[in-house]
Amino acid sequence: MILEKEKFQKEHPGIYEVWEYLEQLKVDAVLVGGAVRDLLLGASPTDFDLASSLTPEELLEIAKKKNWQANAVGSAFGVLVLTVQNESLEIATFRKEGYGSDPHRPAWVEYGASLEEDLSRRDFTINGMALTWNGELIDPFGGKKDLENKLIRTIGEPLLRFTEDPLRLLRAVRFAAKLGFVIEDQTLNEIGKSAYQIERLAQERITQEVELILLLPRASQGLDLLGISGVGRYIFGEHWPGRNQWTGLLARLLAIKVLRWAVVAWGLGKQAIRMKGLDLVTQKQAIWIAEKSEEEWQGTETLSQWSASFADKKEFEKMLEYFWQFREALGDKAVASKRAEARKLLDQLPFFRSDLAIRGDEITSIVGQGPQVAKVIAYLLKGVQQNQIKNDEKTLEEAVNFWWKEKRV
Ligand code: ATP
Ligand code: MG
C-alpha cells in the first residue's frame, strides 16, 4: 500500500476529508493521474485529482450539502474544483471522449463510463493508473512497470493518440525530462513522424508547454529531445540545430523564466522566442540578456551605454545581475571581479537621473519641458562619470545653464 492514511490526513486534510466522505457514501472514488504516479515514485504530488462514477450534478449536490466550495471548470468535461480546508482538488466523472479535427477539445464526451475507460483516454501509461481508498492500484496498461523501467509510453497506438491531441508530443518530452525517463522506442518513433501535427495547436498552448519544459531542472534533456525528435523545428523554426552545446547552458542557470528563455534566444536567435503566449516584457528582457552577453565589458563605458535605456535603477540592477549569471554560465571566469567593479561604479557614479544632485524642476526651470530634458540629463551624467562636472547642486545648475546657452544639441 502506498498511501499511509494517518500521514496523508495530516498532510492533506482537505483531500482526505473529501475522499473519506465519498468512501462512506460507498462511491467508488479513486485517485488518478499524476498524483498516483508521484506517490509510486515516492515524491509528493503537487496536485490531486479524484475521479468517480458520480455525475457532475450529483457531485455538486454533495459539495453543497458538505459546504465545500465548488467551482465547475469546463462543466462540459464534468470536472469540479473543490476547495476544502484550504486545499483544492479536482474531482471528475469517469468519462470516455472522442476527438475530431480540433485537438483543443474532445468532439464528444460521454459519462457513465467505467474506470478503465476513463484511464484509457489518458496520455501515458504512467499517468493512467488509479489508487483506491484501500490502497489497491488499478493499472490496466502497465504503468507501474513502465515507472520501474523509467519509460514514457502512450496508452494505445501512439499515432492515434498524438493525432487526437498533439500537445501529447510535448507532454511526452516534458515527462521524460521531468522524471529523467526515456521515451519508449515506438512512442519516440511516432513523435518524429507526428511532429508536424504540432502546427494544429494554438501557439499559446505550445508556448506554455515549452515554458514548463524550460523551467525543469533537466530542461536541457527536454530541449535535446525536442531537437532530436524533430518537434523543435515546428516550434522554433527550420534552423533548429538539434542536440547542441547551447542547451547545456540551461543546467547552469537558475530556473528563472527570463533566464531560461534567454538561453533559447541566445542559442536560436531572438526570432525564436517571438512566440504568441510569451509576454512582451519577458521577450524583451530575454533578448537583452542574450545580446548583452556577447558584448565586451568595459566598465563605466558599458554601464553608461546600457543604463541609458532604463528609466529605473533597480530594474537595471536586476537585469545586470541576470547578465552576470548568464556570463558565468557561458564560462566567463572573471565574473566575480567584474561584478564587484560594476557594483562599485554604480555606487560611486551617477548613471540615473535620480543619482544627480539636482531636482527635475530645477532643470526644467532652465530648459523648459520637452526632449531637451533627456538630452541635458545625458550630458550631465556623462560629465560627472568622466570627472568633468562635479555632482553638486550648484555645479550641475551651472552646467545646465552652460548647455542651454552653448550646446543645445
Ligand atoms: P504534473 O505533475 O505536471 O501536474 P500531471 O500528470 O498531474 O502532471 P496534468 O496536466 O495535471 O498532469 O494532468 C492530470 C492527468 O490528466 C494526467 O496525469 C493525465 O492522466 C491526464 N491528462 C492531462 N492532459 C492530458 C492530455 N493532453 N491527454 C490525455 N490525458 C491527459
Ligand atoms: Mg497535475
Short mmCIF file of C-alpha atoms and ligand atoms in Angstrom, two decimals:
data_model
loop_
_atom_site.label_atom_id
_atom_site.label_comp_id
_atom_site.label_asym_id
_atom_site.label_seq_id
_atom_site.Cartn_x
_atom_site.Cartn_y
_atom_site.Cartn_z
CA MET A 1 0.00 0.00 0.00
CA ILE A 2 1.41 3.33 -0.99
CA LEU A 3 -0.85 5.58 0.99
CA GLU A 4 -0.30 5.91 4.72
CA LYS A 5 -3.65 7.19 5.89
CA GLU A 6 -2.52 8.95 9.03
CA LYS A 7 0.28 10.76 7.34
CA PHE A 8 -1.95 11.59 4.40
CA GLN A 9 -4.63 13.00 6.70
CA LYS A 10 -2.08 15.18 8.43
CA GLU A 11 -0.53 16.48 5.23
CA HIS A 12 -3.68 16.80 3.16
CA PRO A 13 -6.65 17.18 5.50
CA GLY A 14 -8.92 18.67 2.82
CA ILE A 15 -8.34 15.94 0.30
CA TYR A 16 -8.61 13.33 3.00
CA GLU A 17 -11.94 14.75 4.12
CA VAL A 18 -13.45 14.61 0.63
CA TRP A 19 -12.12 11.21 -0.26
CA GLU A 20 -13.13 9.65 3.06
CA TYR A 21 -16.62 11.09 2.84
CA LEU A 22 -17.16 9.75 -0.68
CA GLU A 23 -15.92 6.40 0.59
CA GLN A 24 -18.54 6.46 3.36
CA LEU A 25 -21.17 7.05 0.70
CA LYS A 26 -19.89 3.90 -0.98
CA VAL A 27 -18.99 5.87 -4.05
CA ASP A 28 -16.05 4.36 -5.87
CA ALA A 29 -13.85 7.44 -5.77
CA VAL A 30 -10.25 6.88 -6.78
CA LEU A 31 -7.11 8.95 -7.00
CA VAL A 32 -5.98 9.25 -10.62
CA GLY A 33 -3.28 10.64 -12.86
CA GLY A 34 -0.16 12.46 -11.74
CA ALA A 35 -0.69 12.03 -8.00
CA VAL A 36 -0.67 8.22 -8.28
CA ARG A 37 2.47 8.38 -10.42
CA ASP A 38 4.20 10.68 -7.94
CA LEU A 39 3.20 8.59 -4.90
CA LEU A 40 4.59 5.46 -6.57
CA LEU A 41 7.81 7.37 -7.21
CA GLY A 42 7.95 8.33 -3.55
CA ALA A 43 7.51 12.01 -4.42
CA SER A 44 4.95 14.44 -3.01
CA PRO A 45 2.23 15.13 -5.56
CA THR A 46 1.75 18.79 -6.44
CA ASP A 47 -1.94 18.37 -7.10
CA PHE A 48 -4.59 15.78 -6.52
CA ASP A 49 -7.24 14.52 -8.91
CA LEU A 50 -10.05 12.24 -7.84
CA ALA A 51 -12.43 10.52 -10.23
CA SER A 52 -15.69 8.75 -9.55
CA SER A 53 -18.79 7.49 -11.29
CA LEU A 54 -20.93 10.25 -9.76
CA THR A 55 -22.31 12.67 -12.31
CA PRO A 56 -21.26 16.33 -12.09
CA GLU A 57 -24.73 17.18 -10.74
CA GLU A 58 -24.50 14.56 -8.01
CA LEU A 59 -21.05 15.81 -7.06
CA LEU A 60 -22.27 19.38 -6.89
CA GLU A 61 -25.17 18.28 -4.71
CA ILE A 62 -22.78 16.61 -2.25
CA ALA A 63 -20.46 19.61 -2.25
CA LYS A 64 -23.37 21.89 -1.36
CA LYS A 65 -24.50 19.65 1.45
CA LYS A 66 -21.00 19.47 2.89
CA ASN A 67 -20.35 23.17 2.42
CA TRP A 68 -17.36 22.51 0.24
CA GLN A 69 -16.55 25.37 -2.04
CA ALA A 70 -17.06 24.10 -5.58
CA ASN A 71 -16.25 25.58 -8.98
CA ALA A 72 -17.09 23.90 -12.22
CA VAL A 73 -14.23 24.10 -14.69
CA GLY A 74 -15.48 23.49 -18.18
CA SER A 75 -18.58 21.83 -16.80
CA ALA A 76 -18.89 20.15 -20.19
CA PHE A 77 -15.97 17.98 -19.10
CA GLY A 78 -17.54 17.20 -15.76
CA VAL A 79 -14.68 18.48 -13.62
CA LEU A 80 -15.29 20.18 -10.32
CA VAL A 81 -12.63 22.03 -8.36
CA LEU A 82 -13.28 21.71 -4.64
CA THR A 83 -11.63 23.83 -2.01
CA VAL A 84 -11.76 22.17 1.37
CA GLN A 85 -9.70 23.16 4.41
CA ASN A 86 -7.65 25.46 2.18
CA GLU A 87 -6.71 22.67 -0.15
CA SER A 88 -8.02 22.36 -3.63
CA LEU A 89 -8.53 19.24 -5.61
CA GLU A 90 -10.16 18.32 -8.86
CA ILE A 91 -12.85 15.77 -8.93
CA ALA A 92 -14.10 14.37 -12.20
CA THR A 93 -16.69 11.97 -13.52
CA PHE A 94 -15.44 8.80 -15.25
CA ARG A 95 -15.76 9.54 -18.92
CA LYS A 96 -14.99 8.48 -22.42
CA GLU A 97 -14.15 11.01 -25.05
CA GLY A 98 -13.53 11.17 -28.76
CA TYR A 99 -11.61 13.64 -30.87
CA GLY A 100 -12.49 15.28 -34.16
CA SER A 101 -10.39 17.79 -36.03
CA ASP A 102 -9.99 20.23 -33.12
CA PRO A 103 -7.25 18.98 -30.81
CA HIS A 104 -8.14 21.52 -28.13
CA ARG A 105 -11.33 19.86 -27.05
CA PRO A 106 -12.92 16.45 -27.47
CA ALA A 107 -15.66 16.25 -30.09
CA TRP A 108 -17.75 14.23 -27.68
CA VAL A 109 -17.69 13.32 -24.01
CA GLU A 110 -19.72 10.51 -22.52
CA TYR A 111 -20.34 9.92 -18.84
CA GLY A 112 -21.32 6.63 -17.33
CA ALA A 113 -18.01 5.18 -18.42
CA SER A 114 -16.06 2.65 -16.39
CA LEU A 115 -12.88 3.47 -14.51
CA GLU A 116 -10.88 1.54 -17.07
CA GLU A 117 -12.40 3.52 -19.91
CA ASP A 118 -11.59 6.70 -18.07
CA LEU A 119 -7.98 5.60 -17.64
CA SER A 120 -7.67 4.61 -21.29
CA ARG A 121 -8.27 8.18 -22.53
CA ARG A 122 -5.22 9.40 -20.57
CA ASP A 123 -1.94 10.08 -22.31
CA PHE A 124 0.79 7.82 -20.93
CA THR A 125 0.83 4.53 -19.06
CA ILE A 126 2.47 6.17 -16.04
CA ASN A 127 -0.40 8.71 -15.96
CA GLY A 128 -3.06 6.06 -16.48
CA MET A 129 -3.23 4.45 -13.04
CA ALA A 130 -5.72 4.81 -10.22
CA LEU A 131 -5.45 4.22 -6.50
CA THR A 132 -8.43 3.15 -4.41
CA TRP A 133 -9.07 4.27 -0.85
CA ASN A 134 -7.99 0.81 0.29
CA GLY A 135 -4.66 1.15 -1.40
CA GLU A 136 -5.35 -1.05 -4.39
CA LEU A 137 -3.56 0.03 -7.53
CA ILE A 138 -5.64 -0.14 -10.72
CA ASP A 139 -3.13 -0.38 -13.51
CA PRO A 140 -4.59 -1.75 -16.75
CA PHE A 141 -1.79 -0.52 -19.04
CA GLY A 142 1.35 -1.49 -17.16
CA GLY A 143 2.11 1.95 -15.77
CA LYS A 144 3.89 0.63 -12.70
CA LYS A 145 6.22 -1.50 -14.76
CA ASP A 146 6.98 1.45 -17.04
CA LEU A 147 7.68 3.58 -13.97
CA GLU A 148 10.15 0.97 -12.77
CA ASN A 149 11.78 0.85 -16.19
CA LYS A 150 11.67 4.62 -16.49
CA LEU A 151 9.72 4.64 -19.72
CA ILE A 152 7.27 7.08 -21.26
CA ARG A 153 4.83 5.12 -23.40
CA THR A 154 1.47 6.16 -24.79
CA ILE A 155 -1.63 4.28 -23.82
CA GLY A 156 -2.72 2.64 -27.07
CA GLU A 157 -1.46 3.43 -30.56
CA PRO A 158 0.94 6.38 -30.41
CA LEU A 159 -0.06 7.64 -33.87
CA LEU A 160 -3.71 7.72 -32.88
CA ARG A 161 -3.04 9.36 -29.52
CA PHE A 162 -0.78 12.06 -30.96
CA THR A 163 -3.23 12.77 -33.75
CA GLU A 164 -6.08 13.16 -31.24
CA ASP A 165 -4.08 15.74 -29.31
CA PRO A 166 -0.60 16.80 -30.49
CA LEU A 167 0.03 18.51 -27.15
CA ARG A 168 0.90 14.98 -26.03
CA LEU A 169 4.05 15.21 -28.17
CA LEU A 170 5.28 17.94 -25.88
CA ARG A 171 3.94 16.29 -22.76
CA ALA A 172 5.95 13.15 -23.59
CA VAL A 173 9.10 15.25 -23.77
CA ARG A 174 8.19 17.14 -20.62
CA PHE A 175 7.62 14.00 -18.54
CA ALA A 176 10.80 12.38 -19.89
CA ALA A 177 12.80 15.44 -18.86
CA LYS A 178 10.99 15.95 -15.58
CA LEU A 179 11.44 12.36 -14.43
CA GLY A 180 14.70 11.57 -16.21
CA PHE A 181 12.93 8.85 -18.20
CA VAL A 182 13.44 7.50 -21.69
CA ILE A 183 10.71 7.66 -24.31
CA GLU A 184 9.89 4.12 -25.39
CA ASP A 185 11.03 3.31 -28.96
CA GLN A 186 7.72 3.11 -30.75
CA THR A 187 6.42 6.20 -28.98
CA LEU A 188 9.59 8.16 -29.84
CA ASN A 189 9.46 7.00 -33.42
CA GLU A 190 5.90 8.20 -33.73
CA ILE A 191 6.77 11.54 -32.12
CA GLY A 192 9.19 12.10 -35.01
CA LYS A 193 6.60 11.18 -37.60
CA SER A 194 3.84 13.19 -35.96
CA ALA A 195 5.94 16.25 -35.17
CA TYR A 196 4.32 18.32 -37.92
CA GLN A 197 1.00 17.99 -36.12
CA ILE A 198 2.27 20.49 -33.57
CA GLU A 199 1.09 23.11 -36.05
CA ARG A 200 -2.53 22.19 -35.34
CA LEU A 201 -2.19 23.58 -31.82
CA ALA A 202 -2.78 27.13 -30.71
CA GLN A 203 0.59 28.88 -30.31
CA GLU A 204 -0.21 29.85 -26.74
CA ARG A 205 -0.53 26.22 -25.68
CA ILE A 206 2.78 25.34 -27.28
CA THR A 207 4.48 28.25 -25.56
CA GLN A 208 3.02 27.26 -22.21
CA GLU A 209 4.22 23.68 -22.52
CA VAL A 210 7.68 24.74 -23.76
CA GLU A 211 7.98 27.03 -20.75
CA LEU A 212 7.16 24.14 -18.43
CA ILE A 213 9.99 22.20 -20.07
CA LEU A 214 12.38 25.15 -19.85
CA LEU A 215 11.80 25.52 -16.12
CA LEU A 216 12.64 21.91 -15.27
CA PRO A 217 15.96 21.07 -13.62
CA ARG A 218 16.65 18.79 -16.60
CA ALA A 219 15.48 21.32 -19.16
CA SER A 220 18.47 20.61 -21.38
CA GLN A 221 17.38 16.98 -21.75
CA GLY A 222 13.95 18.25 -22.78
CA LEU A 223 15.35 20.67 -25.35
CA ASP A 224 17.65 17.99 -26.74
CA LEU A 225 14.67 15.69 -27.10
CA LEU A 226 12.74 18.39 -28.93
CA GLY A 227 15.69 18.74 -31.26
CA ILE A 228 16.36 15.05 -31.84
CA SER A 229 12.71 14.15 -32.38
CA GLY A 230 12.19 16.92 -34.90
CA VAL A 231 9.44 18.60 -32.87
CA GLY A 232 11.62 21.64 -32.19
CA ARG A 233 11.59 22.67 -35.83
CA TYR A 234 7.85 23.16 -35.71
CA ILE A 235 8.19 25.35 -32.64
CA PHE A 236 11.29 27.43 -33.22
CA GLY A 237 11.66 27.29 -36.98
CA GLU A 238 13.62 25.44 -39.60
CA HIS A 239 17.11 26.15 -38.35
CA TRP A 240 16.90 24.04 -35.26
CA PRO A 241 20.35 22.51 -34.85
CA GLY A 242 19.14 19.56 -32.82
CA ARG A 243 21.30 18.49 -29.91
CA ASN A 244 23.74 21.27 -29.40
CA GLN A 245 26.11 22.89 -26.96
CA TRP A 246 23.74 25.66 -26.09
CA THR A 247 21.10 23.50 -24.39
CA GLY A 248 23.68 22.63 -21.72
CA LEU A 249 23.55 26.26 -20.64
CA LEU A 250 20.10 25.66 -19.18
CA ALA A 251 21.51 23.44 -16.47
CA ARG A 252 23.96 26.13 -15.39
CA LEU A 253 21.28 28.75 -14.83
CA LEU A 254 18.65 29.06 -12.14
CA ALA A 255 15.11 28.10 -13.13
CA ILE A 256 14.09 31.71 -13.63
CA LYS A 257 11.73 32.27 -16.52
CA VAL A 258 13.59 35.12 -18.19
CA LEU A 259 16.98 33.41 -17.88
CA ARG A 260 15.76 30.18 -19.40
CA TRP A 261 14.11 31.99 -22.31
CA ALA A 262 17.31 33.98 -22.76
CA VAL A 263 19.10 30.69 -23.40
CA VAL A 264 16.75 29.95 -26.27
CA ALA A 265 17.22 33.45 -27.68
CA TRP A 266 20.97 33.02 -27.38
CA GLY A 267 21.02 29.54 -28.93
CA LEU A 268 18.50 30.02 -31.71
CA GLY A 269 18.33 33.75 -32.27
CA LYS A 270 15.90 36.30 -30.99
CA GLN A 271 13.26 35.46 -33.59
CA ALA A 272 12.90 32.05 -31.96
CA ILE A 273 11.29 33.48 -28.84
CA ARG A 274 8.90 35.84 -30.54
CA MET A 275 6.15 33.45 -29.56
CA LYS A 276 2.49 34.16 -29.01
CA GLY A 277 1.74 33.50 -25.39
CA LEU A 278 5.12 34.68 -24.15
CA ASP A 279 4.65 38.15 -22.70
CA LEU A 280 6.48 41.01 -24.37
CA VAL A 281 8.37 42.01 -21.22
CA THR A 282 9.92 38.56 -20.93
CA GLN A 283 10.74 38.54 -24.65
CA LYS A 284 12.42 41.92 -24.42
CA GLN A 285 14.40 41.11 -21.28
CA ALA A 286 15.46 37.68 -22.52
CA ILE A 287 16.71 39.18 -25.78
CA TRP A 288 18.53 41.89 -23.84
CA ILE A 289 20.36 39.29 -21.74
CA ALA A 290 21.21 37.16 -24.78
CA GLU A 291 22.54 40.11 -26.77
CA LYS A 292 24.47 41.78 -23.97
CA SER A 293 26.15 38.54 -23.01
CA GLU A 294 28.02 38.76 -26.33
CA GLU A 295 29.37 42.24 -25.67
CA GLU A 296 32.72 43.15 -24.20
CA TRP A 297 32.62 44.50 -20.63
CA GLN A 298 34.32 47.90 -20.47
CA GLY A 299 33.40 49.25 -17.06
CA THR A 300 31.99 52.77 -16.94
CA GLU A 301 31.55 52.96 -20.70
CA THR A 302 29.42 49.80 -20.75
CA LEU A 303 27.34 50.83 -17.75
CA SER A 304 26.77 54.24 -19.25
CA GLN A 305 25.56 52.81 -22.55
CA TRP A 306 23.40 50.07 -21.12
CA SER A 307 21.80 52.10 -18.36
CA ALA A 308 20.66 54.75 -20.85
CA SER A 309 17.76 52.57 -21.97
CA PHE A 310 16.48 52.04 -18.43
CA ALA A 311 14.36 54.55 -16.53
CA ASP A 312 14.61 52.71 -13.24
CA LYS A 313 17.86 51.94 -11.45
CA LYS A 314 16.51 48.91 -9.56
CA GLU A 315 15.29 47.43 -12.81
CA PHE A 316 18.67 47.94 -14.43
CA GLU A 317 20.48 46.38 -11.49
CA LYS A 318 18.22 43.35 -11.69
CA MET A 319 18.90 42.90 -15.39
CA LEU A 320 22.60 43.40 -14.85
CA GLU A 321 22.57 40.64 -12.27
CA TYR A 322 20.90 38.30 -14.81
CA PHE A 323 23.59 39.30 -17.27
CA TRP A 324 26.33 38.27 -14.82
CA GLN A 325 24.65 34.93 -14.18
CA PHE A 326 24.39 34.34 -17.90
CA ARG A 327 28.02 35.25 -18.46
CA GLU A 328 29.08 32.94 -15.67
CA ALA A 329 27.08 30.12 -17.26
CA LEU A 330 28.85 30.85 -20.54
CA GLY A 331 32.14 30.25 -18.78
CA ASP A 332 33.37 33.79 -18.11
CA LYS A 333 35.80 33.21 -15.24
CA ALA A 334 36.17 36.88 -14.37
CA VAL A 335 32.54 37.47 -13.47
CA ALA A 336 33.17 37.91 -9.74
CA SER A 337 35.66 40.74 -10.19
CA LYS A 338 33.70 42.44 -12.96
CA ARG A 339 30.52 42.24 -10.92
CA ALA A 340 32.33 43.85 -7.98
CA GLU A 341 33.67 46.56 -10.27
CA ALA A 342 30.17 47.28 -11.59
CA ARG A 343 28.80 47.43 -8.04
CA LYS A 344 31.44 49.95 -7.05
CA LEU A 345 30.86 52.10 -10.12
CA LEU A 346 27.10 52.05 -9.62
CA ASP A 347 27.56 53.19 -6.04
CA GLN A 348 30.08 55.91 -6.84
CA LEU A 349 28.98 57.35 -10.16
CA PRO A 350 25.63 58.60 -11.35
CA PHE A 351 24.02 56.60 -14.15
CA PHE A 352 20.45 57.65 -13.50
CA ARG A 353 18.70 60.97 -13.19
CA SER A 354 17.93 60.11 -9.58
CA ASP A 355 21.68 59.87 -8.90
CA LEU A 356 22.21 63.53 -9.84
CA ALA A 357 22.25 66.15 -7.09
CA ILE A 358 19.78 68.31 -8.94
CA ARG A 359 16.00 68.14 -8.98
CA GLY A 360 13.95 67.75 -12.14
CA ASP A 361 12.11 71.03 -11.61
CA GLU A 362 15.42 72.89 -11.33
CA ILE A 363 16.39 71.54 -14.74
CA THR A 364 13.04 72.36 -16.36
CA SER A 365 13.09 75.86 -14.89
CA ILE A 366 16.14 76.45 -17.07
CA VAL A 367 15.49 74.41 -20.22
CA GLY A 368 11.67 74.04 -20.10
CA GLN A 369 9.76 70.83 -20.89
CA GLY A 370 10.49 68.67 -23.90
CA PRO A 371 13.02 66.29 -25.43
CA GLN A 372 15.85 68.62 -24.41
CA VAL A 373 15.39 67.43 -20.80
CA ALA A 374 16.62 63.93 -21.57
CA LYS A 375 19.50 65.34 -23.60
CA VAL A 376 20.75 67.63 -20.85
CA ILE A 377 20.49 64.82 -18.30
CA ALA A 378 22.60 62.59 -20.56
CA TYR A 379 25.11 65.45 -20.81
CA LEU A 380 25.25 65.84 -17.04
CA LEU A 381 25.59 62.11 -16.40
CA LYS A 382 28.40 61.76 -18.86
CA GLY A 383 30.16 64.83 -17.48
CA VAL A 384 30.06 63.53 -13.92
CA GLN A 385 31.04 60.00 -14.94
CA GLN A 386 34.09 61.39 -16.73
CA ASN A 387 35.02 63.65 -13.84
CA GLN A 388 34.40 66.84 -15.79
CA ILE A 389 31.42 68.01 -13.77
CA LYS A 390 31.09 67.76 -10.01
CA ASN A 391 27.93 66.13 -8.71
CA ASP A 392 26.73 69.02 -6.51
CA GLU A 393 23.69 71.17 -6.99
CA LYS A 394 25.47 74.41 -7.81
CA THR A 395 27.88 72.96 -10.35
CA LEU A 396 25.11 70.99 -12.01
CA GLU A 397 22.96 74.10 -12.27
CA GLU A 398 25.82 75.95 -13.91
CA ALA A 399 26.35 73.04 -16.28
CA VAL A 400 22.67 73.08 -17.27
CA ASN A 401 22.87 76.79 -17.96
CA PHE A 402 26.04 76.31 -19.98
CA TRP A 403 24.50 73.50 -22.02
CA TRP A 404 21.33 75.50 -22.67
CA LYS A 405 23.26 78.54 -23.89
CA GLU A 406 26.14 76.88 -25.72
CA LYS A 407 25.20 73.36 -26.76
CA ARG A 408 21.51 72.51 -27.04
CA VAL A 409 22.23 69.57 -29.30
P1 ATP B 1 2.03 17.40 -13.36
O1 ATP B 1 2.80 16.87 -12.22
O2 ATP B 1 2.86 18.04 -14.39
O3 ATP B 1 0.82 18.22 -12.97
P2 ATP B 1 0.05 15.51 -14.18
O4 ATP B 1 0.17 14.08 -14.60
O5 ATP B 1 -0.74 15.79 -12.96
O6 ATP B 1 1.49 16.08 -14.10
P3 ATP B 1 -1.79 17.22 -15.55
O7 ATP B 1 -1.56 18.04 -16.76
O8 ATP B 1 -2.06 17.89 -14.26
O9 ATP B 1 -0.54 16.25 -15.43
O10 ATP B 1 -2.97 16.24 -15.92
C1 ATP B 1 -3.54 15.33 -14.99
C2 ATP B 1 -3.82 13.99 -15.67
O11 ATP B 1 -4.76 14.18 -16.74
C3 ATP B 1 -2.62 13.35 -16.33
O12 ATP B 1 -1.90 12.57 -15.40
C4 ATP B 1 -3.23 12.52 -17.41
O13 ATP B 1 -3.75 11.32 -16.89
C5 ATP B 1 -4.40 13.37 -17.85
N1 ATP B 1 -4.09 14.27 -18.99
C6 ATP B 1 -3.73 15.57 -18.91
N2 ATP B 1 -3.54 16.10 -20.12
C7 ATP B 1 -3.80 15.13 -20.99
C8 ATP B 1 -3.80 15.05 -22.42
N3 ATP B 1 -3.46 16.10 -23.16
N4 ATP B 1 -4.15 13.88 -22.97
C9 ATP B 1 -4.51 12.82 -22.22
N5 ATP B 1 -4.51 12.82 -20.90
C10 ATP B 1 -4.17 13.94 -20.28
MG MG B 2 -1.20 17.78 -12.38
#
